[in-house]
XYZ file of C-alpha atoms in Angstrom:
763
model
C 0.000 0.000 0.000
C 1.289 3.445 -0.916
C 0.298 6.695 0.776
C 0.883 9.582 -1.627
C 1.368 13.108 -0.363
C 2.491 16.352 -1.945
C 4.806 18.519 0.128
C 6.837 21.710 0.223
C 9.472 23.211 2.534
C 9.888 26.947 3.140
C 12.671 28.578 5.142
C 13.422 32.122 6.310
C 16.081 33.241 8.833
C 13.611 32.817 11.717
C 10.963 30.544 10.241
C 10.600 26.952 8.995
C 7.453 25.397 7.552
C 6.650 22.049 5.945
C 3.215 21.375 4.457
C 1.778 18.034 3.329
C -1.371 17.351 1.269
C -3.059 13.950 1.050
C -3.169 13.362 -2.703
C -5.683 10.525 -2.568
C -8.108 12.816 -0.765
C -7.362 15.626 -3.226
C -8.095 13.338 -6.177
C -11.301 12.127 -4.556
C -12.622 15.594 -3.814
C -12.039 16.712 -7.415
C -12.949 13.393 -9.074
C -15.768 15.055 -11.028
C -13.450 17.548 -12.748
C -13.268 15.623 -15.993
C -14.439 16.104 -19.585
C -17.064 14.099 -21.464
C -14.488 11.342 -22.065
C -13.598 11.076 -18.389
C -10.216 12.789 -18.802
C -9.128 15.235 -16.057
C -9.472 18.923 -16.884
C -8.361 22.047 -14.956
C -10.545 22.824 -11.951
C -11.440 26.263 -13.285
C -13.022 24.691 -16.383
C -15.486 22.788 -14.204
C -16.054 24.739 -11.006
C -16.547 28.362 -9.943
C -13.742 29.758 -7.814
C -15.969 29.835 -4.750
C -16.541 26.085 -5.073
C -12.832 25.399 -5.672
C -11.898 27.237 -2.481
C -14.601 25.449 -0.504
C -13.368 22.053 -1.629
C -9.703 22.900 -1.086
C -10.558 23.891 2.476
C -11.603 20.317 3.315
C -8.734 18.490 1.581
C -6.775 16.552 4.205
C -3.477 18.273 4.855
C -0.940 18.750 7.622
C 0.992 21.981 8.017
C 3.788 22.591 10.519
C 5.820 25.657 11.303
C 8.510 26.646 13.785
C 9.783 30.134 14.568
C 12.565 31.474 16.735
C 9.909 32.184 19.382
C 7.523 29.264 18.917
C 8.842 25.702 18.680
C 5.643 24.008 19.903
C 5.329 22.009 16.651
C 8.966 20.905 16.556
C 8.546 17.306 17.773
C 5.279 16.880 15.882
C 7.071 17.766 12.642
C 10.009 15.432 13.308
C 7.671 12.562 14.225
C 5.549 13.187 11.130
C 8.557 13.006 8.797
C 9.990 9.906 10.483
C 6.602 8.172 10.348
C 6.739 8.282 6.554
C 9.089 5.278 6.760
C 7.834 1.889 5.538
C 5.840 0.138 8.234
C 3.507 -2.815 8.683
C -0.138 -2.024 9.477
C -2.572 -4.948 9.879
C -0.085 -7.214 8.096
C 0.040 -4.811 5.137
C 3.263 -3.055 4.203
C 2.639 0.685 3.966
C 5.050 3.162 2.440
C 4.755 6.906 1.929
C 5.683 8.630 -1.337
C 6.199 12.386 -1.270
C 5.622 14.407 -4.435
C 7.286 17.782 -4.797
C 8.448 20.349 -7.320
C 12.238 20.566 -7.600
C 12.338 18.533 -4.392
C 15.191 16.352 -5.687
C 17.404 19.450 -5.726
C 15.985 21.364 -2.756
C 13.166 20.074 -0.534
C 14.646 16.586 -0.061
C 17.978 18.124 0.957
C 16.179 20.376 3.418
C 14.242 17.429 4.849
C 17.562 15.630 5.306
C 18.956 18.742 7.002
C 15.951 18.873 9.350
C 16.399 15.246 10.425
C 20.208 15.444 10.608
C 20.235 18.632 12.703
C 17.122 18.300 14.837
C 19.088 17.245 17.958
C 22.193 19.385 17.446
C 20.886 22.680 18.783
C 19.548 23.765 22.147
C 17.002 26.236 20.857
C 14.810 26.733 17.833
C 16.485 30.008 16.876
C 19.869 28.406 16.172
C 18.254 25.337 14.570
C 16.235 27.429 12.111
C 19.084 29.805 11.307
C 21.390 26.871 10.564
C 18.755 25.455 8.189
C 18.469 28.878 6.564
C 22.230 28.938 5.887
C 22.049 25.440 4.404
C 19.152 26.559 2.225
C 21.178 29.544 1.002
C 24.071 27.265 0.104
C 21.848 24.812 -1.791
C 20.250 27.628 -3.799
C 23.544 29.391 -4.519
C 25.092 26.183 -5.908
C 22.109 25.039 -8.001
C 23.572 26.774 -11.058
C 27.061 25.415 -10.337
C 26.737 21.604 -10.240
C 30.505 21.045 -10.395
C 31.071 23.061 -7.226
C 28.023 21.490 -5.567
C 29.483 18.014 -6.136
C 32.558 19.023 -4.140
C 30.634 20.614 -1.271
C 30.803 18.503 1.897
C 27.499 19.683 3.394
C 25.443 19.156 0.247
C 27.028 15.766 -0.436
C 26.267 14.688 3.122
C 22.626 15.664 2.695
C 22.416 13.797 -0.621
C 23.682 10.631 1.048
C 21.274 10.951 3.977
C 18.702 8.148 3.806
C 15.276 9.731 3.857
C 12.422 7.661 5.292
C 10.170 8.202 2.263
C 10.198 7.585 -1.501
C 10.444 10.787 -3.508
C 8.900 11.859 -6.829
C 9.978 15.145 -8.393
C 7.289 16.255 -10.859
C 9.586 18.962 -12.179
C 11.866 16.226 -13.522
C 8.970 14.008 -14.607
C 7.814 16.696 -17.049
C 11.385 17.818 -17.902
C 10.638 21.304 -16.581
C 14.142 21.596 -15.153
C 15.403 22.004 -18.742
C 12.994 24.037 -20.867
C 15.830 25.962 -22.470
C 19.568 26.566 -22.286
C 22.112 29.336 -22.466
C 25.887 29.679 -22.452
C 27.220 31.267 -19.251
C 30.209 33.577 -18.958
C 32.505 30.563 -18.601
C 31.309 29.053 -21.859
C 29.337 26.289 -20.168
C 25.781 25.305 -21.029
C 23.323 26.299 -18.316
C 19.800 24.894 -18.410
C 16.818 27.146 -17.749
C 14.075 25.713 -15.510
C 10.400 26.595 -15.409
C 9.155 27.733 -12.026
C 6.091 26.324 -10.305
C 4.286 29.656 -10.667
C 4.738 29.562 -14.438
C 3.477 25.973 -14.511
C 0.398 26.949 -12.509
C -0.604 29.245 -15.397
C -0.577 26.244 -17.766
C -2.780 24.365 -15.292
C -5.238 27.318 -15.279
C -4.830 27.414 -11.496
C -7.064 30.002 -9.929
C -4.364 31.709 -7.853
C -0.977 32.741 -9.244
C 0.718 33.585 -5.981
C 4.259 34.788 -5.389
C 5.452 35.144 -1.817
C 5.880 38.625 -0.419
C 5.666 40.433 2.894
C 4.809 44.023 3.761
C 7.848 46.363 3.672
C 10.291 46.393 6.578
C 9.288 48.954 9.210
C 10.673 50.195 12.507
C 8.838 47.239 14.070
C 11.122 44.636 12.495
C 14.157 46.791 11.584
C 16.148 45.524 14.589
C 16.303 41.965 13.186
C 18.837 43.108 10.594
C 21.347 44.761 12.949
C 23.382 41.529 13.134
C 22.531 40.350 9.609
C 24.834 40.343 6.562
C 24.208 40.034 2.840
C 25.616 37.326 0.558
C 28.921 39.198 0.238
C 29.314 39.599 3.999
C 28.323 43.276 4.117
C 26.567 44.309 7.322
C 23.062 45.778 7.375
C 23.690 47.479 10.716
C 22.854 51.158 10.772
C 20.771 51.075 7.604
C 17.520 52.984 7.444
C 14.187 51.274 6.765
C 14.245 52.647 3.220
C 17.736 51.263 2.613
C 16.832 47.855 4.032
C 13.806 47.559 1.766
C 16.064 48.129 -1.236
C 18.735 45.540 -0.391
C 17.069 42.742 1.631
C 15.781 39.983 -0.654
C 12.373 38.373 -0.152
C 13.688 35.042 1.160
C 16.166 36.787 3.500
C 13.374 38.519 5.412
C 12.591 37.894 9.067
C 8.916 37.114 9.463
C 6.679 38.674 12.092
C 4.014 36.554 13.776
C 1.157 38.380 12.073
C 2.581 37.476 8.641
C 2.633 33.721 9.290
C -0.965 32.887 8.179
C -0.296 34.441 4.771
C 2.964 32.522 4.468
C 1.223 29.243 5.332
C -1.443 29.951 2.707
C 1.311 30.544 0.151
C 2.981 27.273 1.110
C -0.282 25.314 0.920
C -1.131 26.857 -2.452
C 2.174 25.570 -3.861
C 1.496 22.066 -2.554
C -1.991 22.051 -4.081
C -0.431 22.925 -7.457
C 1.859 19.877 -7.192
C -1.168 17.687 -6.427
C -3.014 19.222 -9.381
C -0.153 18.362 -11.741
C -0.408 14.704 -10.698
C -4.228 14.768 -11.017
C -4.188 16.203 -14.542
C -1.573 13.741 -15.812
C -2.266 10.423 -14.050
C -0.953 8.310 -16.920
C 2.477 9.941 -16.677
C 2.653 8.979 -12.999
C 1.243 5.471 -13.522
C 3.706 4.870 -16.363
C 6.678 5.455 -14.093
C 5.307 3.313 -11.274
C 4.547 0.428 -13.647
C 7.953 0.505 -15.333
C 9.807 0.854 -12.036
C 7.975 -2.109 -10.532
C 8.223 -4.453 -13.535
C 11.785 -3.720 -14.641
C 13.272 -3.132 -11.163
C 14.641 0.313 -11.975
C 13.811 3.633 -10.341
C 12.026 5.783 -12.910
C 9.672 7.601 -10.535
C 11.288 11.012 -11.114
C 12.544 10.352 -14.634
C 11.749 12.507 -17.631
C 10.784 10.710 -20.820
C 14.319 11.156 -22.117
C 15.773 9.617 -18.976
C 13.297 6.713 -19.153
C 14.633 6.003 -22.642
C 18.236 6.098 -21.394
C 17.631 3.740 -18.493
C 15.504 1.224 -20.398
C 17.906 1.163 -23.343
C 20.811 0.517 -20.985
C 18.929 -2.285 -19.236
C 17.794 -4.044 -22.402
C 21.029 -3.630 -24.371
C 22.951 -5.141 -21.470
C 20.517 -8.058 -21.326
C 20.476 -8.622 -25.104
C 24.270 -8.427 -25.426
C 25.212 -10.124 -22.165
C 27.521 -7.203 -21.420
C 27.604 -5.310 -18.146
C 26.911 -1.574 -18.658
C 30.511 -0.782 -17.658
C 31.677 -2.818 -20.651
C 29.938 -0.633 -23.232
C 28.826 2.629 -21.638
C 31.129 5.603 -21.883
C 32.152 4.789 -25.448
C 31.282 6.822 -28.503
C 32.254 7.061 -32.161
C 33.610 10.456 -33.176
C 33.561 11.311 -36.879
C 35.604 14.183 -38.316
C 34.075 14.002 -41.787
C 31.088 12.084 -43.173
C 30.633 11.355 -46.880
C 27.145 10.782 -48.268
C 28.439 8.108 -50.664
C 29.016 5.965 -47.572
C 25.645 6.934 -46.127
C 23.152 6.349 -48.963
C 21.716 2.830 -49.246
C 21.992 0.908 -52.564
C 18.175 0.643 -52.745
C 17.806 4.387 -53.313
C 16.854 4.796 -56.980
C 14.848 7.332 -58.962
C 13.106 7.237 -62.358
C 13.321 10.826 -63.588
C 16.588 12.304 -64.825
C 16.100 15.329 -62.549
C 16.075 13.153 -59.424
C 18.755 10.790 -60.760
C 21.069 13.753 -61.270
C 20.195 15.055 -57.824
C 21.049 11.701 -56.250
C 24.407 11.529 -58.012
C 25.201 15.068 -56.938
C 24.488 14.568 -53.239
C 26.537 11.365 -53.201
C 29.530 13.705 -53.393
C 28.437 15.740 -50.364
C 30.671 15.643 -47.292
C 29.762 17.167 -43.944
C 31.548 17.604 -40.632
C 28.438 18.168 -38.542
C 24.821 17.027 -38.467
C 23.103 20.242 -37.419
C 20.531 21.899 -39.633
C 23.108 24.254 -41.191
C 25.490 21.541 -42.373
C 23.371 20.449 -45.343
C 20.184 21.876 -46.836
C 18.903 21.810 -50.404
C 15.621 22.546 -52.166
C 14.232 20.301 -54.908
C 10.942 20.182 -56.763
C 8.792 17.191 -57.710
C 5.584 18.078 -59.503
C 4.307 21.393 -58.174
C 5.691 20.903 -54.671
C 9.051 22.123 -53.403
C 10.865 20.110 -50.739
C 13.634 21.101 -48.368
C 16.012 18.242 -47.654
C 18.396 18.684 -44.733
C 20.360 16.645 -42.223
C 17.560 17.093 -39.708
C 14.698 15.894 -41.897
C 12.478 16.507 -44.886
C 9.695 19.037 -45.180
C 7.770 20.507 -48.048
C 7.375 24.250 -48.484
C 3.658 24.486 -47.792
C 1.759 27.716 -48.397
C -1.061 28.682 -46.007
C -4.266 27.002 -47.213
C -7.540 25.331 -46.343
C -8.113 22.047 -48.190
C -11.425 20.194 -48.033
C -12.190 16.763 -49.400
C -14.924 16.538 -52.055
C -17.324 13.591 -51.837
C -20.073 13.202 -54.425
C -22.072 9.987 -54.715
C -23.717 8.195 -57.599
C -26.285 5.437 -57.389
C -25.896 2.231 -59.407
C -28.743 0.308 -61.056
C -28.839 -1.929 -57.970
C -29.261 1.054 -55.655
C -25.696 0.933 -54.315
C -24.077 4.309 -53.654
C -20.444 4.876 -54.610
C -18.184 7.908 -54.897
C -17.953 9.524 -58.294
C -14.569 9.255 -60.058
C -13.938 12.997 -59.642
C -14.491 12.879 -55.886
C -11.257 13.321 -53.956
C -9.950 12.826 -50.433
C -6.879 14.179 -48.683
C -4.985 11.233 -47.234
C -2.204 11.288 -44.679
C 0.146 8.369 -45.295
C 2.178 7.937 -42.111
C 5.189 5.617 -42.125
C 5.009 3.539 -38.946
C 7.929 4.065 -36.523
C 9.877 5.385 -39.510
C 13.345 6.020 -38.087
C 13.366 3.000 -35.724
C 12.199 0.803 -38.605
C 15.095 2.012 -40.778
C 17.479 1.110 -37.939
C 15.945 -2.345 -37.535
C 15.599 -3.246 -41.226
C 18.915 -1.792 -42.437
C 20.941 -2.495 -39.277
C 21.854 1.114 -38.596
C 23.864 1.164 -35.373
C 26.678 3.103 -33.694
C 30.015 1.686 -34.794
C 31.139 0.961 -31.215
C 28.108 -1.220 -30.425
C 27.247 -4.692 -31.717
C 25.299 -4.083 -34.926
C 23.125 -7.205 -34.886
C 22.294 -6.811 -31.195
C 21.416 -3.131 -31.635
C 19.133 -3.832 -34.609
C 17.539 -6.761 -32.786
C 16.877 -4.562 -29.753
C 15.312 -1.748 -31.788
C 13.114 -4.321 -33.553
C 12.081 -5.729 -30.153
C 11.061 -2.285 -28.885
C 9.149 -1.537 -32.087
C 7.345 -4.877 -32.353
C 6.506 -5.071 -28.640
C 5.061 -1.573 -28.806
C 2.840 -2.549 -31.762
C 1.749 -5.727 -29.955
C 0.943 -3.788 -26.774
C -0.897 -1.086 -28.698
C -3.376 -3.632 -30.085
C -3.386 -6.094 -27.169
C -6.558 -7.126 -25.375
C -4.602 -8.568 -22.429
C -4.695 -6.962 -19.002
C -0.919 -7.000 -18.573
C 2.239 -7.559 -20.605
C 5.376 -8.031 -18.487
C 3.248 -6.920 -15.542
C 2.452 -3.609 -17.216
C -0.912 -2.487 -18.674
C -0.527 -2.683 -22.497
C -1.417 0.988 -22.977
C 1.403 2.076 -20.659
C 3.898 -0.399 -22.125
C 3.148 0.839 -25.640
C 3.723 4.411 -24.501
C 6.971 3.468 -22.724
C 8.473 1.730 -25.744
C 7.313 4.569 -27.994
C 9.356 6.880 -25.783
C 12.403 4.629 -26.131
C 12.310 4.073 -29.883
C 11.566 7.723 -30.650
C 14.546 8.846 -28.582
C 17.189 6.553 -30.050
C 17.636 8.542 -33.274
C 18.113 11.783 -31.324
C 20.698 10.199 -29.063
C 22.875 9.282 -32.063
C 23.700 12.995 -32.166
C 24.087 13.576 -28.423
C 27.748 13.729 -27.416
C 26.822 12.669 -23.873
C 24.959 9.570 -25.061
C 26.515 6.078 -25.070
C 25.161 5.601 -28.618
C 26.756 8.764 -30.056
C 27.676 8.307 -33.723
C 26.707 11.023 -36.189
C 27.176 8.702 -39.150
C 24.265 6.661 -37.790
C 22.240 9.894 -37.658
C 22.895 10.519 -41.330
C 22.230 6.936 -42.421
C 18.790 7.189 -40.844
C 17.721 10.669 -41.819
C 19.235 10.985 -45.328
C 17.955 7.594 -46.465
C 14.583 8.190 -44.829
C 14.144 11.395 -46.815
C 15.261 9.795 -50.056
C 12.823 6.926 -49.550
C 9.966 9.395 -49.143
C 11.109 11.312 -52.233
C 11.125 8.033 -54.200
C 7.485 7.575 -53.221
C 6.607 11.184 -54.062
C 8.243 10.878 -57.480
C 6.325 7.687 -58.290
C 3.026 9.215 -57.193
C 3.510 12.368 -59.269
C 4.476 10.280 -62.317
C 1.116 8.533 -61.968
C -0.922 11.716 -61.665
C -1.346 11.670 -57.864
C -0.596 15.040 -56.274
C 1.486 15.237 -53.113
C 0.332 18.315 -51.193
C 2.611 18.043 -48.164
C 5.542 15.996 -46.907
C 7.279 15.811 -43.567
C 9.885 13.701 -41.828
C 7.793 10.534 -41.592
C 4.837 10.916 -43.923
C 3.060 12.634 -46.770
C -0.372 14.096 -47.506
C -1.825 13.445 -50.952
C -4.890 14.572 -52.875
C -6.407 11.298 -54.060
C -9.127 11.226 -56.695
C -11.378 8.216 -56.411
C -10.403 7.196 -59.937
C -6.769 6.887 -58.751
C -7.371 4.912 -55.550
C -6.290 1.540 -56.958
C -3.203 3.130 -58.514
C -2.238 4.642 -55.181
C -2.739 1.377 -53.295
C -0.573 -0.431 -55.829
C 2.233 2.154 -55.591
C 2.061 2.219 -51.797
C 2.189 -1.564 -51.456
C 5.118 -1.852 -53.869
C 6.988 0.865 -51.943
C 6.414 -0.973 -48.645
C 7.601 -4.250 -50.126
C 10.659 -2.644 -51.710
C 11.776 -0.731 -48.604
C 10.689 -3.271 -45.994
C 8.807 -0.555 -44.134
C 5.135 -0.224 -43.230
C 2.643 2.633 -43.087
C -0.810 3.612 -41.876
C -3.198 6.053 -43.479
C -5.939 8.400 -42.335
C -8.434 10.095 -44.613
C -9.055 13.782 -43.965
C -12.242 15.709 -44.476
C -10.146 18.872 -44.229
C -6.528 19.911 -43.881
C -5.862 23.465 -42.664
C -2.307 24.716 -42.355
C -0.385 27.921 -41.873
C 2.876 26.103 -42.676
C 4.371 22.636 -42.277
C 4.549 22.910 -38.478
C 1.217 24.568 -37.725
C -1.954 22.840 -38.845
C -5.278 21.345 -37.895
C -6.869 18.335 -39.580
C -10.185 16.553 -39.224
C -10.375 12.924 -40.245
C -13.436 11.441 -41.909
C -14.233 9.687 -38.615
C -14.347 13.060 -36.853
C -11.026 12.838 -35.016
C -9.164 16.141 -34.892
C -5.383 16.499 -34.832
C -3.529 19.715 -34.061
C 0.041 20.862 -34.346
C 1.708 24.011 -33.109
C -0.308 27.153 -32.522
C -3.501 25.578 -33.869
C -3.861 23.484 -30.705
C -6.166 25.322 -28.247
C -4.819 23.132 -25.422
C -1.133 23.208 -26.269
C -0.471 24.656 -22.830
C -1.578 21.320 -21.302
C -0.192 19.003 -23.971
C 3.310 20.289 -23.242
C 3.872 22.072 -19.943
C 7.160 23.453 -21.256
C 5.288 25.761 -23.630
C 4.010 29.186 -22.672
C 0.390 30.183 -22.140
C -0.904 32.527 -24.804
C -4.585 33.258 -25.474
C -6.130 29.806 -26.167
C -9.273 31.595 -27.343
C -7.467 32.574 -30.562
C -6.752 28.955 -31.528
C -10.361 28.064 -30.628
C -11.654 30.827 -32.875
C -9.497 29.653 -35.782
C -10.633 26.050 -35.308
C -14.310 27.018 -35.142
C -13.971 29.222 -38.211
C -12.476 26.560 -40.475
C -14.083 23.384 -39.120
C -17.560 24.553 -38.148
C -18.105 27.796 -40.121
C -18.512 29.726 -36.867
C -17.619 33.430 -37.153
C -14.679 34.561 -35.037
C -16.793 37.131 -33.222
C -19.273 34.482 -32.101
C -16.494 32.337 -30.607
C -15.133 35.354 -28.762
C -18.472 36.591 -27.439
C -19.757 33.107 -26.542
C -16.735 32.250 -24.406
C -17.300 32.410 -20.645
C -13.763 31.468 -19.555
C -11.687 34.590 -18.957
C -8.531 32.477 -18.616
C -8.828 31.605 -22.302
C -8.151 35.271 -23.054
C -5.104 35.456 -20.787
C -1.442 35.599 -21.671
C 1.758 35.178 -19.708
C 5.381 35.933 -20.310
C 8.551 34.648 -18.683
C 10.300 37.498 -16.889
C 13.900 36.814 -15.899
C 15.293 37.549 -12.444
C 17.135 40.579 -13.842
C 13.746 42.247 -14.407
C 10.702 43.237 -12.420
C 7.184 44.048 -13.619
C 5.567 47.467 -13.306
C 2.012 48.648 -13.934
C 1.377 52.258 -14.952
C -2.084 53.788 -14.631
C -3.817 57.084 -13.969
C -5.566 57.644 -10.642
C -7.162 60.936 -9.609
C -5.358 62.694 -12.426
C -1.931 61.376 -11.402
C 0.295 58.836 -13.152
C 0.919 55.970 -10.748
C 3.566 53.258 -11.104
C 3.080 50.052 -9.111
C 5.429 47.077 -8.961
C 3.712 43.759 -9.560
C 4.922 40.237 -8.946
C 7.352 38.914 -11.554
C 5.080 36.232 -12.979
C 1.885 37.813 -14.244
C -1.206 36.505 -15.968
C -3.115 39.192 -17.854
C -5.623 39.849 -20.620
C -6.029 42.745 -23.038
C -8.782 45.137 -21.971
C -10.338 48.378 -23.174
C -9.179 50.191 -20.062
C -6.643 49.099 -17.500
C -2.917 49.490 -17.011
C 0.268 49.518 -19.043
C 2.357 46.503 -18.033
C 6.119 46.739 -18.513
C 9.125 44.522 -17.952
C 11.767 46.709 -16.309
C 15.469 46.047 -15.900
C 16.413 46.012 -12.212
C 19.677 47.876 -12.817
C 18.236 50.560 -15.075
C 14.649 51.768 -15.099
C 15.269 53.169 -18.579
C 15.500 49.655 -20.013
C 11.882 48.582 -20.217
C 9.482 46.930 -22.642
C 5.699 46.612 -22.720
C 4.288 43.131 -22.390
C 1.514 43.945 -24.848
C 2.638 46.975 -26.761
C -0.047 49.428 -27.780
C -2.798 48.032 -25.548
C -4.121 48.326 -22.037
C -4.141 45.150 -19.971
C -5.670 43.811 -16.782
C -3.652 41.532 -14.505
C -5.584 38.473 -13.342
C -3.259 36.623 -10.994
C -6.126 35.713 -8.678
C -9.273 34.540 -10.397
C -12.729 35.346 -9.061
C -16.272 34.593 -10.215
C -16.981 37.941 -11.825
C -19.105 37.451 -14.981
C -17.095 37.700 -18.165
C -19.391 40.516 -19.341
C -17.834 42.690 -16.623
C -14.214 41.984 -17.609
C -13.992 44.833 -20.162
C -12.274 42.557 -22.701
C -10.829 44.216 -25.792
C -12.489 41.823 -28.251
C -11.081 43.737 -31.195
C -7.543 42.736 -30.174
C -8.396 39.016 -30.094
C -10.334 39.257 -33.329
C -7.281 40.764 -35.039
C -5.053 37.989 -33.681
C -7.380 35.295 -35.029
C -7.743 36.970 -38.420
C -3.969 37.296 -38.690
C -3.903 33.483 -38.828
C -7.106 33.055 -40.847
C -6.553 35.560 -43.644
C -3.341 34.130 -45.156
C -4.918 30.652 -45.075
C -8.200 31.835 -46.570
C -6.381 33.712 -49.299
C -3.719 31.047 -49.814
C -0.879 33.530 -49.364
C 2.179 33.605 -47.179
C 5.140 35.844 -46.412
C 3.314 38.869 -47.795
C 3.960 42.431 -46.746
C 1.470 43.889 -44.322
C 0.083 46.307 -46.899
C -0.424 43.507 -49.444
C -2.217 41.349 -46.907
C -4.453 44.246 -45.841
C -5.389 44.961 -49.452
C -6.146 41.315 -50.216
C -8.235 40.817 -47.075
C -10.731 43.523 -47.933
C -13.417 40.979 -48.781
C -13.187 39.627 -45.230
C -13.461 42.923 -43.377
C -15.999 42.963 -40.565
C -17.540 45.363 -38.114
C -14.171 45.565 -36.312
C -12.340 47.052 -39.312
C -11.898 50.788 -39.598
């Protein structure tokens, strides 16, 4: 039996708090917050804020705090943490799993510090201050992992055996690495996404950053013996000076501020629980894999799952211990395409034959997107071929299938020969299949074993995907299929990762160059037989298929599959709407809808690493093209103000200011750094301001007033003063180029050509 709790630790120089939330109770209380298919949805899409708060108030939770003047909860906290250890209750083994956000790098270390130091000090004041110094050290070294590895205190805390099992949801969703930058020492530094930013993606009702009222004469004395990070004393400073230099998490807390701090702490823990509730399959996947394969994947990102499972299975398939093959890599200084291209690659037209002969002479030293890129044309479609993959140069357009029926003498209805359907022909597990069929492997690994392993992952995934069994290898088939999909989709990428044990850029090229040429062989054959290819991407094509050509297409497709040894699936589209190759929406004949890029109204939930930017615009575009609903109706019919909201990442070197007029005076007010806002007819000007120079500033929504909505309430949307014209313009900026089948036009050209679509919002 597993008890699951979300938790969070907060520390100030004179204050320690740890809050726990019972996740099973949380899930139960919000069990009805699902869509029509039973899938979890954000609370705010189901319940009014008043109801959310009422339910949160009864969720089982335990909150402890200790101050320099009140240690009454000290032993209760220590006992609570120690009681998370595995124990036997009524002959049942019970363990406690604690879920946190960035807890692997912070909260777990602080919990270890609490347990390791709880008996070392005579009073709470020294105990808390020691924890505060440890906290400062952990935070200061988070961006310097090399130095952290050599730090005695941090290493001791890492080795401390905690009584509970830990799951870090930040790592599960890879939110510790949403971007990267090169620091002043030339090293790559990864950029994390904070919990507050994530809460915007979850449409959480309260976007709360911790703050306290300014320092006053009442608490000024705390800082007389305090020093900043550089050792400079605060003694003798005025209240005004202290408020400028003392950072938020270096503040001493007064007793009257504690309830607000505890609310902040609890709000953070609820957000962690909400992440687990919205994505149960991600959590279940890691538990199932960890249990069945005897590896710890509970806090693993998808990329790390792939690494660990590949290591386990390659060692088993080869009979080699990981130490016998890990740590190797094949470094190539130059790679010639004549050693990359398979003998089966052949074309029929002289244009493509000449192209093939020409690229056989290509040599590259890298495999990034700039190392090789060429444009070719087959039929009316231009294709860009590069080391990273193939894509066609698609103009913005809206394509709809045409189905007309005729009735035979027997009363049977069939499609007329001039009816046509847009068909997506998707090559199944394309890159992994190339590896398995053509034995593409890193030079330093055993070729046959590698190909056999890739084939095992691919075939087992297909088996699991269509299985009716309850379990395969002790894992529900749906989860196993997803796990092996993660593994096989990651292998190609890891060929090009210098830190991967399968690094070999020649293998990258053998997969991607041949994969593109195979697709181009198919495109050439289709065009020669009068079948138009309207789009092509890394692992598939979209064609316009007239009913009179269906048998021809099936024949060509089957011969291509037999010749290459690969397989493919197809879906028939009723419509295909795209802005470009990476942003589209399609509706299949069976009604299923697929989105990519900015066309997905729920992209903010599909990938938590993405930003949150006005989902209402994508909804309006979808409704316009798929259901003939005017943009204005979508905007006016919406009752969810969060769908109109935007957010923007603001670095620590900036702060956010609002400017507004009050009683005839211009007022500037500093806001919290993470803001959620919508564009309104009246409101404030929101700016990102450089902390070192107030002259360096930029508006978050230039040219418009905005209203910050960090804390949601139940005010009717009719009272929000939304600037509907702004959102209409954003939707039409996507719609017009598609409707008019134009792209990359100057603004004046687009405005002239969109005259026929002007509405009541146009001047």
